[in-house]
Short mmCIF file of C-alpha atoms and ligand atoms in Angstrom, two decimals:
data_model
loop_
_atom_site.label_atom_id
_atom_site.label_comp_id
_atom_site.label_asym_id
_atom_site.label_seq_id
_atom_site.Cartn_x
_atom_site.Cartn_y
_atom_site.Cartn_z
CA MET A 1 90.57 -9.31 95.17
CA ASN A 2 86.80 -10.28 94.92
CA THR A 3 86.00 -11.64 91.16
CA ASP A 4 82.13 -13.14 91.74
CA PHE A 5 81.43 -9.45 91.47
CA ARG A 6 77.40 -8.90 91.89
CA LEU A 7 75.29 -5.83 92.02
CA PHE A 8 73.28 -7.23 95.45
CA PRO A 9 74.18 -8.78 98.24
CA GLU A 10 72.98 -12.22 98.86
CA THR A 11 69.72 -11.74 100.52
CA ALA A 12 69.07 -14.11 103.41
CA SER A 13 67.38 -13.11 106.26
CA THR A 14 63.57 -12.19 106.48
CA ILE A 15 63.70 -8.30 106.47
CA ALA A 16 66.13 -8.24 103.39
CA GLY A 17 63.10 -9.20 100.33
CA ARG A 18 61.47 -5.77 102.05
CA VAL A 19 64.02 -3.54 102.38
CA ASP A 20 64.71 -4.75 98.34
CA ALA A 21 61.53 -3.87 97.21
CA VAL A 22 61.74 0.10 98.87
CA TYR A 23 65.14 0.34 97.80
CA LEU A 24 64.09 -0.65 93.55
CA PHE A 25 61.02 0.70 93.95
CA LEU A 26 62.71 4.09 95.12
CA ILE A 27 65.48 3.60 92.56
CA ALA A 28 62.62 2.78 89.79
CA LEU A 29 60.55 5.94 90.98
CA THR A 30 64.26 7.95 90.54
CA ALA A 31 64.91 6.58 87.67
CA PHE A 32 61.61 7.95 85.90
CA PHE A 33 61.79 10.82 86.53
CA THR A 34 65.70 11.80 85.82
CA LEU A 35 64.94 10.05 81.79
CA LEU A 36 61.68 12.24 82.24
CA ILE A 37 63.01 15.67 82.86
CA ALA A 38 66.92 14.50 80.68
CA GLY A 39 64.27 13.88 77.99
CA LEU A 40 61.90 17.01 78.66
CA ILE A 41 65.15 19.51 78.99
CA VAL A 42 66.36 17.74 75.48
CA PHE A 43 63.46 17.99 73.55
CA PHE A 44 62.24 21.23 73.98
CA ALA A 45 66.56 22.84 74.07
CA VAL A 46 65.51 20.71 70.05
CA ARG A 47 62.33 22.69 69.49
CA TYR A 48 63.10 25.83 70.49
CA ARG A 49 66.35 26.26 69.31
CA ARG A 50 67.27 30.07 67.93
CA GLY A 51 66.34 30.51 65.04
CA ALA A 52 63.06 27.24 64.86
CA ARG A 53 59.77 28.64 63.52
CA VAL A 54 58.08 28.14 66.97
CA ASP A 55 55.28 30.31 68.96
CA ARG A 56 57.04 31.24 71.22
CA THR A 57 54.17 34.48 72.89
CA LYS A 58 52.82 31.43 74.98
CA GLY A 59 55.64 32.66 78.24
CA HIS A 60 53.86 32.02 81.41
CA VAL A 61 51.91 28.83 82.33
CA SER A 62 48.54 28.44 84.18
CA LEU A 63 47.78 27.85 87.70
CA TRP A 64 46.33 24.42 87.31
CA VAL A 65 49.68 23.14 86.16
CA GLU A 66 51.74 25.24 88.62
CA VAL A 67 49.96 23.48 91.62
CA SER A 68 49.08 19.38 89.95
CA TRP A 69 52.99 19.51 90.43
CA MET A 70 52.99 21.02 93.65
CA VAL A 71 49.97 18.85 94.27
CA ALA A 72 50.90 15.28 92.87
CA PRO A 73 54.16 13.68 94.18
CA LEU A 74 51.78 14.16 97.86
CA PRO A 75 50.40 10.94 98.16
CA VAL A 76 53.66 9.09 96.30
CA LEU A 77 55.96 10.54 99.08
CA LEU A 78 53.54 9.96 101.92
CA PHE A 79 53.12 6.14 100.24
CA ILE A 80 56.55 5.90 100.35
CA PHE A 81 56.59 7.10 103.65
CA PHE A 82 54.33 4.71 105.29
CA TRP A 83 55.71 1.42 103.50
CA SER A 84 59.59 2.47 104.60
CA THR A 85 58.16 3.57 107.98
CA ASN A 86 56.17 0.11 108.10
CA VAL A 87 59.57 -1.92 106.80
CA TYR A 88 61.80 0.27 110.17
CA PHE A 89 58.93 -0.43 112.95
CA ALA A 90 59.46 -4.14 111.55
CA MET A 91 63.50 -3.95 111.90
CA GLN A 92 63.22 -2.18 115.14
CA ARG A 93 61.20 -4.38 117.19
CA PRO A 94 61.65 -7.75 117.57
CA PRO A 95 59.44 -10.55 117.94
CA ALA A 96 58.86 -12.01 122.06
CA GLY A 97 61.02 -15.06 122.77
CA ALA A 98 63.75 -13.97 120.12
CA MET A 99 67.40 -15.80 120.42
CA GLU A 100 69.77 -12.73 122.94
CA VAL A 101 72.75 -12.51 121.65
CA GLY A 102 75.64 -10.12 123.74
CA VAL A 103 77.70 -8.00 121.18
CA VAL A 104 80.70 -6.39 122.35
CA GLY A 105 82.96 -3.94 119.86
CA LYS A 106 86.11 -3.13 120.08
CA GLN A 107 89.71 -1.64 118.70
CA TRP A 108 89.75 -3.53 116.54
CA MET A 109 87.07 -6.59 116.43
CA TRP A 110 83.88 -8.29 117.84
CA LYS A 111 83.10 -10.46 120.86
CA ILE A 112 80.17 -11.93 120.82
CA GLN A 113 78.77 -14.65 123.49
CA GLN A 114 75.52 -16.99 122.53
CA PRO A 115 72.44 -17.96 124.99
CA GLY A 116 74.49 -20.59 126.20
CA GLY A 117 77.74 -18.80 127.20
CA ARG A 118 79.66 -19.94 123.95
CA ARG A 119 81.77 -16.86 122.87
CA GLU A 120 82.91 -16.16 119.62
CA ILE A 121 85.28 -13.87 118.15
CA ASN A 122 84.47 -11.88 114.69
CA GLU A 123 82.69 -14.75 114.31
CA LEU A 124 78.55 -15.21 114.40
CA HIS A 125 76.86 -18.54 113.87
CA VAL A 126 72.77 -18.71 114.18
CA PRO A 127 70.19 -20.85 113.20
CA THR A 128 68.22 -20.16 110.32
CA GLY A 129 63.91 -19.88 110.74
CA LYS A 130 64.56 -18.05 114.36
CA ALA A 131 64.88 -14.49 115.91
CA VAL A 132 68.46 -12.89 117.30
CA ARG A 133 68.48 -9.91 119.20
CA LEU A 134 72.13 -8.24 119.64
CA THR A 135 72.51 -6.37 122.05
CA MET A 136 75.40 -4.63 121.46
CA ILE A 137 78.32 -1.94 123.38
CA SER A 138 81.64 0.00 121.70
CA GLN A 139 84.25 -0.62 124.78
CA ASP A 140 86.30 2.12 123.00
CA VAL A 141 84.83 4.19 119.81
CA ILE A 142 81.66 3.92 117.55
CA HIS A 143 81.31 1.60 115.27
CA SER A 144 78.80 -0.36 113.37
CA PHE A 145 78.15 -4.08 112.86
CA TYR A 146 76.56 -4.76 109.94
CA VAL A 147 75.43 -7.69 107.79
CA PRO A 148 74.80 -6.71 104.16
CA ALA A 149 73.24 -9.83 103.17
CA PHE A 150 70.66 -9.01 105.78
CA ARG A 151 70.12 -5.52 105.18
CA VAL A 152 70.52 -4.89 108.74
CA LYS A 153 73.43 -2.41 109.80
CA GLN A 154 73.30 -0.62 113.94
CA ASP A 155 76.14 1.65 115.09
CA VAL A 156 77.08 0.26 117.70
CA LEU A 157 78.21 2.84 121.34
CA PRO A 158 80.62 3.14 124.02
CA GLY A 159 78.36 3.86 127.34
CA ARG A 160 74.92 2.92 126.24
CA TYR A 161 72.99 -0.62 124.34
CA THR A 162 72.21 -0.40 121.13
CA SER A 163 69.96 -3.65 119.45
CA LEU A 164 69.43 -5.23 115.93
CA TRP A 165 67.68 -8.15 115.17
CA PHE A 166 66.98 -10.45 112.58
CA GLU A 167 66.03 -13.96 111.55
CA ALA A 168 68.23 -15.85 108.51
CA THR A 169 66.48 -17.85 106.57
CA VAL A 170 69.18 -19.59 104.19
CA PRO A 171 72.09 -21.19 105.50
CA GLY A 172 75.65 -20.06 104.32
CA GLU A 173 78.84 -17.53 105.65
CA TYR A 174 77.80 -14.21 104.84
CA HIS A 175 80.03 -10.59 105.26
CA LEU A 176 79.99 -8.76 109.14
CA PHE A 177 81.80 -5.55 108.47
CA CYS A 178 82.45 -3.01 110.85
CA ALA A 179 80.15 0.25 108.94
CA GLU A 180 81.58 3.37 110.96
CA TYR A 181 85.24 4.18 110.82
CA CYS A 182 87.10 3.57 113.92
CA GLY A 183 90.26 3.58 113.19
CA THR A 184 93.32 2.78 111.91
CA ASP A 185 92.11 -1.19 111.05
CA HIS A 186 88.46 -0.27 110.77
CA SER A 187 88.78 -1.70 107.25
CA ARG A 188 90.22 -5.24 109.39
CA MET A 189 87.25 -5.15 111.77
CA ILE A 190 85.57 -7.92 109.59
CA GLY A 191 84.02 -11.24 110.61
CA ARG A 192 81.53 -13.97 109.03
CA VAL A 193 78.10 -15.05 110.08
CA VAL A 194 77.68 -18.30 109.63
CA VAL A 195 74.07 -19.29 109.03
CA MET A 196 73.16 -22.77 109.81
CA SER A 197 70.06 -25.08 109.82
CA PRO A 198 68.57 -25.23 113.51
CA SER A 199 70.14 -29.35 114.05
CA ASP A 200 74.10 -28.04 112.55
CA TYR A 201 73.78 -25.66 114.93
CA GLU A 202 72.66 -27.15 117.91
CA SER A 203 76.33 -30.16 117.08
CA TRP A 204 78.44 -26.91 117.03
CA LEU A 205 76.92 -25.62 120.18
CA SER A 206 77.29 -28.81 121.21
CA GLY A 207 80.98 -29.63 119.90
CA SER A 208 82.04 -27.51 122.18
CA ALA A 209 83.60 -26.71 125.89
CA ALA A 210 80.27 -25.78 127.83
CA ASP A 211 81.12 -21.76 129.11
CA GLU A 212 78.92 -20.87 131.56
CA PRO A 213 75.43 -18.93 129.94
CA PRO A 214 75.67 -15.28 130.71
CA ALA A 215 72.87 -15.09 133.95
CA VAL A 216 75.43 -17.76 135.84
CA ALA A 217 78.47 -15.36 135.44
CA GLY A 218 76.64 -12.85 136.04
CA GLN A 219 75.45 -14.35 139.28
CA LYS A 220 78.92 -14.82 139.93
CA LEU A 221 79.87 -12.14 139.02
CA PHE A 222 76.58 -9.98 141.57
CA GLU A 223 77.73 -11.85 144.26
CA GLN A 224 81.82 -11.72 144.04
CA MET A 225 81.23 -7.62 143.60
CA ARG A 226 79.25 -8.14 146.94
CA CYS A 227 75.93 -7.00 145.65
CA ASP A 228 74.28 -9.09 147.49
CA GLY A 229 74.72 -7.59 150.67
CA CYS A 230 72.19 -4.66 149.63
CA HIS A 231 69.98 -5.86 146.96
CA ARG A 232 69.08 -9.31 148.65
CA GLY A 233 68.12 -8.59 152.44
CA ALA A 234 67.80 -11.10 155.17
CA GLU A 235 64.31 -12.38 156.17
CA GLY A 236 62.71 -10.00 157.21
CA VAL A 237 65.04 -6.88 157.04
CA PRO A 238 64.93 -4.00 154.58
CA SER A 239 67.42 -4.39 152.57
CA ARG A 240 69.34 -1.20 151.67
CA GLY A 241 69.18 -1.80 147.90
CA PRO A 242 65.89 -1.91 145.80
CA PRO A 243 65.20 -5.50 145.10
CA LEU A 244 65.95 -6.91 141.60
CA GLU A 245 63.79 -10.19 141.45
CA GLY A 246 61.10 -9.52 138.53
CA LEU A 247 62.84 -5.69 138.13
CA TYR A 248 63.11 -6.36 134.84
CA GLY A 249 61.18 -4.19 132.35
CA ARG A 250 59.04 -2.68 135.09
CA PRO A 251 58.52 0.87 135.57
CA VAL A 252 60.96 2.35 138.35
CA PRO A 253 59.28 5.29 140.35
CA LEU A 254 62.98 7.52 141.00
CA THR A 255 63.57 10.57 143.73
CA THR A 256 63.13 12.96 141.36
CA GLY A 257 59.44 11.79 140.81
CA GLU A 258 59.82 10.54 137.60
CA THR A 259 59.28 6.54 136.50
CA VAL A 260 61.88 4.80 134.17
CA ILE A 261 61.87 1.38 132.90
CA ALA A 262 64.12 -0.58 133.99
CA ASP A 263 65.53 -1.81 130.47
CA ASP A 264 69.02 -3.05 129.41
CA ASN A 265 69.98 0.68 129.49
CA TYR A 266 68.45 1.73 132.19
CA LEU A 267 70.05 -1.37 134.34
CA ARG A 268 74.01 -0.80 132.92
CA GLU A 269 73.62 3.19 134.00
CA SER A 270 72.49 2.31 137.52
CA ILE A 271 74.93 -0.36 137.58
CA LEU A 272 78.05 2.24 136.45
CA LEU A 273 76.65 5.23 137.46
CA PRO A 274 73.90 4.64 140.62
CA THR A 275 73.23 8.13 141.80
CA ALA A 276 72.13 9.25 138.20
CA LYS A 277 68.72 7.48 138.97
CA VAL A 278 68.06 6.61 142.99
CA VAL A 279 64.92 4.58 143.32
CA ALA A 280 62.79 6.72 145.18
CA GLY A 281 62.52 5.91 148.64
CA PHE A 282 66.03 4.55 148.79
CA GLN A 283 69.38 6.59 149.75
CA PRO A 284 72.45 7.57 147.17
CA ILE A 285 74.98 5.10 148.89
CA MET A 286 75.56 2.90 146.27
CA PRO A 287 79.58 3.04 145.52
CA THR A 288 80.24 2.84 141.65
CA PHE A 289 81.46 0.07 139.19
CA GLN A 290 82.79 2.26 136.84
CA GLY A 291 86.05 0.95 135.34
CA GLN A 292 85.67 -2.29 137.98
CA ILE A 293 83.73 -4.39 135.46
CA SER A 294 84.25 -5.09 131.46
CA GLU A 295 81.65 -4.11 128.81
CA GLU A 296 80.58 -8.47 129.33
CA GLY A 297 80.38 -8.48 132.99
CA VAL A 298 78.04 -5.76 132.84
CA MET A 299 75.72 -7.62 130.59
CA GLN A 300 76.93 -11.01 132.17
CA ILE A 301 74.88 -9.07 135.36
CA VAL A 302 72.00 -7.82 133.10
CA ALA A 303 71.26 -10.86 132.24
CA TYR A 304 71.57 -12.62 135.27
CA ILE A 305 69.03 -9.36 136.92
CA LYS A 306 66.81 -10.54 133.46
CA SER A 307 66.86 -13.94 134.96
CA LEU A 308 65.22 -13.27 138.85
CA ASP A 309 61.95 -13.90 138.67
CA GLU A 310 59.67 -12.62 142.06
CA GLY A 311 60.11 -15.29 143.94
CA GLY A 312 63.73 -14.70 143.79
CA ALA A 313 64.68 -18.16 141.85
CA SER A 314 66.73 -18.21 138.80
CA ARG A 315 64.27 -18.26 135.90
CA ASP A 316 65.17 -20.23 132.72
CA ASP A 317 66.44 -18.12 129.87
CA GLY A 318 67.51 -20.74 127.90
CA PRO A 319 67.94 -20.08 124.15
CU1 CUA B 1 85.09 -0.92 113.98
CU2 CUA B 1 85.32 0.64 112.12
#
């Protein structure tokens, strides 16, 4: 049993203090009004008790009082709205140049891949002072990636990437929980986030047999699945599939006339369900790869496509 009882989890990320400030403000505000209203109930119950000699003729409240207690909370609520929205936006928008980590949830474990390729199970090592962006997907049911010390939590869904970012501030080990009931061993779907100083993190990374970086593994899969046959036409011959160089993050015109942004989810869908969104000027001839590539594999191919520059060369996507 955990004996070091604490009311609050540790505070170990840049956003944690801001989340706590909103939380404590809400607690203080509700505590204030709870006490005020409870106090008034007691006060009036005593003052107007049966038999008390008080004036009971003023049974109505003026319009001015009615209006004021409806209007007065408005600025307070708007203040809370803008404040918390500001914090929420900060949590939703990873800064540019964040370290990209892939997370695959399944019953009942977390499979994690570092940007350099190193794999971890139920553990995530990160350096302090560096924004870390997790791109997450589930292989089966809905899970939720929750690190209380960072005050971040994000559902991990089957069929669609979700993401979460944080910047750790204090070296140490922190709980990682699955925060969505996902079956028998949900309560055991736990792990730890190990926050290290940048130099410790570097030596931790170098202390292991090097795995392939996701983009390199992705390129191999890309060739193994013969994607290059259509997406990399020979010199001078128009390719049957749209070129992928410089595609990531760009708007893509579709045959329907719509335009979509080539983000992680678009690339994933186009690999697994190619006919869902067909690029304008191309035929829906690509076969589906659903069931043929694992979620990790899809993540690696997406990493490879992201690494492709305009010229077709692989861009260094270092950590
Ligand atoms: Cu996974 Cu609960």
